[in-house]
Each structure stands twice: as C-alpha cells, then as structure tokens.
Amino acid sequence: MDIEELGQRITDGETWEAEILSVTPMIYIVRLLSDGRTVPLQEDGSNRVFRNVMDAGKALAASGLQAGYLVHESVDDEMSSGGAFGSSSTRTPIHFYGEED
C-alpha cells in the first residue's frame, strides 16, 4: 500500500496502526497493521525507505495517522556471539507531526 492509498483508507473510516522499523541508523521502513493483517508501506512497488524517523512520521501524519510506534529489533547473537537471550525488540509509542506542526 502506498501513502495515498493509506490516506484514502483512513478517510473511508478504516483503522490503521503504523510501526516505523529501524533497519539501520539511516534506514527506516513502515509496517502498517489493521484487523490482523500487516502490509508494508510501499512506493513504486517496493518498500518505501526513509532516512530518519521524522521523515517517516511526516509522511504518516500527511496520510491522517497521528501516532504509532518506533520499533527497534536487536538480535542478541550479533552483540554477544552467544545468543543466550535470543532476539529482543523495543516498541516505543511516538506521535507523528506534519509540516505545519
């Protein structure tokens, strides 16, 4: 789904939740959730990539979403070479601000 379709669905009364996923310190993608389904935010058929959280939040605010989550996943094995604790993630609530905010 692209940002325009998301905006139209929100206008039509659908409820969507957004997660901004931190892939690397300079790559963020958005996962959209509604009624048990998950779809990526896309652009020209591929995952839409943002360079920072603020840009992702501005795009989501323009679609009509006001809040969502910043998700950072961490795999223990990458950091400690043991993987004793498996993978973990944080899901932090954030507010989306548009250009006029």
PDB file of C-alpha atoms in Angstrom:
ATOM      1  CA  MET A   1       0.000   0.000   0.000  1.00  0.00           C
ATOM      2  CA  ASP A   2       1.312   3.482  -0.772  1.00  0.00           C
ATOM      3  CA  ILE A   3       0.808   6.652   1.274  1.00  0.00           C
ATOM      4  CA  GLU A   4      -2.069   7.907  -0.887  1.00  0.00           C
ATOM      5  CA  GLU A   5      -3.989   4.649  -0.558  1.00  0.00           C
ATOM      6  CA  LEU A   6      -3.398   4.677   3.208  1.00  0.00           C
ATOM      7  CA  GLY A   7      -4.787   8.220   3.390  1.00  0.00           C
ATOM      8  CA  GLN A   8      -7.861   7.227   1.401  1.00  0.00           C
ATOM      9  CA  ARG A   9      -8.495   4.185   3.577  1.00  0.00           C
ATOM     10  CA  ILE A  10      -8.242   6.328   6.711  1.00  0.00           C
ATOM     11  CA  THR A  11     -10.643   8.865   5.181  1.00  0.00           C
ATOM     12  CA  ASP A  12     -13.021   5.973   4.422  1.00  0.00           C
ATOM     13  CA  GLY A  13     -13.030   5.069   8.131  1.00  0.00           C
ATOM     14  CA  GLU A  14     -10.563   2.195   8.257  1.00  0.00           C
ATOM     15  CA  THR A  15      -8.371   1.948  11.358  1.00  0.00           C
ATOM     16  CA  TRP A  16      -4.643   1.520  10.761  1.00  0.00           C
ATOM     17  CA  GLU A  17      -1.664   1.416  13.083  1.00  0.00           C
ATOM     18  CA  ALA A  18       1.882   2.174  11.918  1.00  0.00           C
ATOM     19  CA  GLU A  19       5.215   0.849  13.074  1.00  0.00           C
ATOM     20  CA  ILE A  20       8.374   2.597  11.933  1.00  0.00           C
ATOM     21  CA  LEU A  21      11.057  -0.088  11.868  1.00  0.00           C
ATOM     22  CA  SER A  22      14.661   0.904  12.463  1.00  0.00           C
ATOM     23  CA  VAL A  23      16.593  -1.254   9.995  1.00  0.00           C
ATOM     24  CA  THR A  24      19.889   0.628  10.400  1.00  0.00           C
ATOM     25  CA  PRO A  25      20.668   4.076  11.848  1.00  0.00           C
ATOM     26  CA  MET A  26      19.822   5.590   8.434  1.00  0.00           C
ATOM     27  CA  ILE A  27      17.184   3.247   7.025  1.00  0.00           C
ATOM     28  CA  TYR A  28      13.607   3.147   8.294  1.00  0.00           C
ATOM     29  CA  ILE A  29      10.658   1.310   6.766  1.00  0.00           C
ATOM     30  CA  VAL A  30       7.000   1.352   7.795  1.00  0.00           C
ATOM     31  CA  ARG A  31       4.793  -1.612   8.599  1.00  0.00           C
ATOM     32  CA  LEU A  32       1.022  -0.994   8.613  1.00  0.00           C
ATOM     33  CA  LEU A  33      -1.326  -3.091  10.738  1.00  0.00           C
ATOM     34  CA  SER A  34      -5.121  -3.433  10.568  1.00  0.00           C
ATOM     35  CA  ASP A  35      -7.553  -6.185  11.574  1.00  0.00           C
ATOM     36  CA  GLY A  36      -4.852  -8.830  11.980  1.00  0.00           C
ATOM     37  CA  ARG A  37      -3.085  -8.112   8.714  1.00  0.00           C
ATOM     38  CA  THR A  38       0.275  -6.485   8.146  1.00  0.00           C
ATOM     39  CA  VAL A  39       1.373  -4.712   4.973  1.00  0.00           C
ATOM     40  CA  PRO A  40       4.461  -2.646   4.184  1.00  0.00           C
ATOM     41  CA  LEU A  41       4.225   0.988   3.176  1.00  0.00           C
ATOM     42  CA  GLN A  42       5.371   0.980  -0.429  1.00  0.00           C
ATOM     43  CA  GLU A  43       6.412   3.334  -3.185  1.00  0.00           C
ATOM     44  CA  ASP A  44       6.601   2.205  -6.814  1.00  0.00           C
ATOM     45  CA  GLY A  45       6.131  -1.442  -5.791  1.00  0.00           C
ATOM     46  CA  SER A  46       8.974  -1.585  -3.248  1.00  0.00           C
ATOM     47  CA  ASN A  47       9.231  -0.844   0.452  1.00  0.00           C
ATOM     48  CA  ARG A  48       9.318   2.907   0.941  1.00  0.00           C
ATOM     49  CA  VAL A  49      12.590   3.811   2.642  1.00  0.00           C
ATOM     50  CA  PHE A  50      13.001   6.820   4.912  1.00  0.00           C
ATOM     51  CA  ARG A  51      16.352   8.238   6.072  1.00  0.00           C
ATOM     52  CA  ASN A  52      15.065   9.243   9.509  1.00  0.00           C
ATOM     53  CA  VAL A  53      12.122   8.826  11.855  1.00  0.00           C
ATOM     54  CA  MET A  54      10.930  12.426  11.369  1.00  0.00           C
ATOM     55  CA  ASP A  55      10.501  11.980   7.593  1.00  0.00           C
ATOM     56  CA  ALA A  56       8.548   8.766   8.128  1.00  0.00           C
ATOM     57  CA  GLY A  57       6.390  10.464  10.757  1.00  0.00           C
ATOM     58  CA  LYS A  58       5.664  13.444   8.489  1.00  0.00           C
ATOM     59  CA  ALA A  59       4.535  11.136   5.678  1.00  0.00           C
ATOM     60  CA  LEU A  60       2.296   9.198   8.051  1.00  0.00           C
ATOM     61  CA  ALA A  61       0.878  12.433   9.514  1.00  0.00           C
ATOM     62  CA  ALA A  62       0.029  13.594   5.991  1.00  0.00           C
ATOM     63  CA  SER A  63      -1.966  10.376   5.492  1.00  0.00           C
ATOM     64  CA  GLY A  64      -4.041  11.089   8.599  1.00  0.00           C
ATOM     65  CA  LEU A  65      -2.278   8.969  11.226  1.00  0.00           C
ATOM     66  CA  GLN A  66      -1.441  10.820  14.428  1.00  0.00           C
ATOM     67  CA  ALA A  67       0.536   8.236  16.363  1.00  0.00           C
ATOM     68  CA  GLY A  68       2.244   4.891  16.076  1.00  0.00           C
ATOM     69  CA  TYR A  69       5.340   3.076  17.231  1.00  0.00           C
ATOM     70  CA  LEU A  70       9.084   3.138  16.666  1.00  0.00           C
ATOM     71  CA  VAL A  71      10.348  -0.448  16.606  1.00  0.00           C
ATOM     72  CA  HIS A  72      13.982  -1.402  17.042  1.00  0.00           C
ATOM     73  CA  GLU A  73      14.846  -5.077  16.883  1.00  0.00           C
ATOM     74  CA  SER A  74      18.071  -6.351  18.356  1.00  0.00           C
ATOM     75  CA  VAL A  75      19.452  -9.828  17.947  1.00  0.00           C
ATOM     76  CA  ASP A  76      21.494 -10.808  20.994  1.00  0.00           C
ATOM     77  CA  ASP A  77      23.663 -13.153  18.964  1.00  0.00           C
ATOM     78  CA  GLU A  78      25.022 -10.238  16.898  1.00  0.00           C
ATOM     79  CA  MET A  79      26.249  -8.452  20.027  1.00  0.00           C
ATOM     80  CA  SER A  80      27.500 -11.213  22.295  1.00  0.00           C
ATOM     81  CA  SER A  81      28.357 -14.117  19.972  1.00  0.00           C
ATOM     82  CA  GLY A  82      26.312 -16.402  22.139  1.00  0.00           C
ATOM     83  CA  GLY A  83      22.659 -15.810  21.564  1.00  0.00           C
ATOM     84  CA  ALA A  84      21.840 -16.885  25.109  1.00  0.00           C
ATOM     85  CA  PHE A  85      18.889 -14.495  25.309  1.00  0.00           C
ATOM     86  CA  GLY A  86      17.674 -14.746  21.722  1.00  0.00           C
ATOM     87  CA  SER A  87      16.285 -11.692  19.979  1.00  0.00           C
ATOM     88  CA  SER A  88      14.534  -8.760  21.546  1.00  0.00           C
ATOM     89  CA  SER A  89      12.797  -5.640  20.346  1.00  0.00           C
ATOM     90  CA  THR A  90      11.530  -2.375  21.705  1.00  0.00           C
ATOM     91  CA  ARG A  91       8.230  -0.822  20.623  1.00  0.00           C
ATOM     92  CA  THR A  92       8.082   2.814  21.691  1.00  0.00           C
ATOM     93  CA  PRO A  93       4.921   4.930  21.218  1.00  0.00           C
ATOM     94  CA  ILE A  94       5.521   8.104  19.183  1.00  0.00           C
ATOM     95  CA  HIS A  95       3.405  10.986  17.861  1.00  0.00           C
ATOM     96  CA  PHE A  96       3.543  11.909  14.158  1.00  0.00           C
ATOM     97  CA  TYR A  97       3.959  15.581  13.325  1.00  0.00           C
ATOM     98  CA  GLY A  98       3.193  17.084   9.935  1.00  0.00           C
ATOM     99  CA  GLU A  99       4.791  20.038   8.191  1.00  0.00           C
ATOM    100  CA  GLU A 100       2.517  22.540   9.947  1.00  0.00           C
ATOM    101  CA  ASP A 101       3.126  21.166  13.493  1.00  0.00           C
TER     102      ASP A 101
END
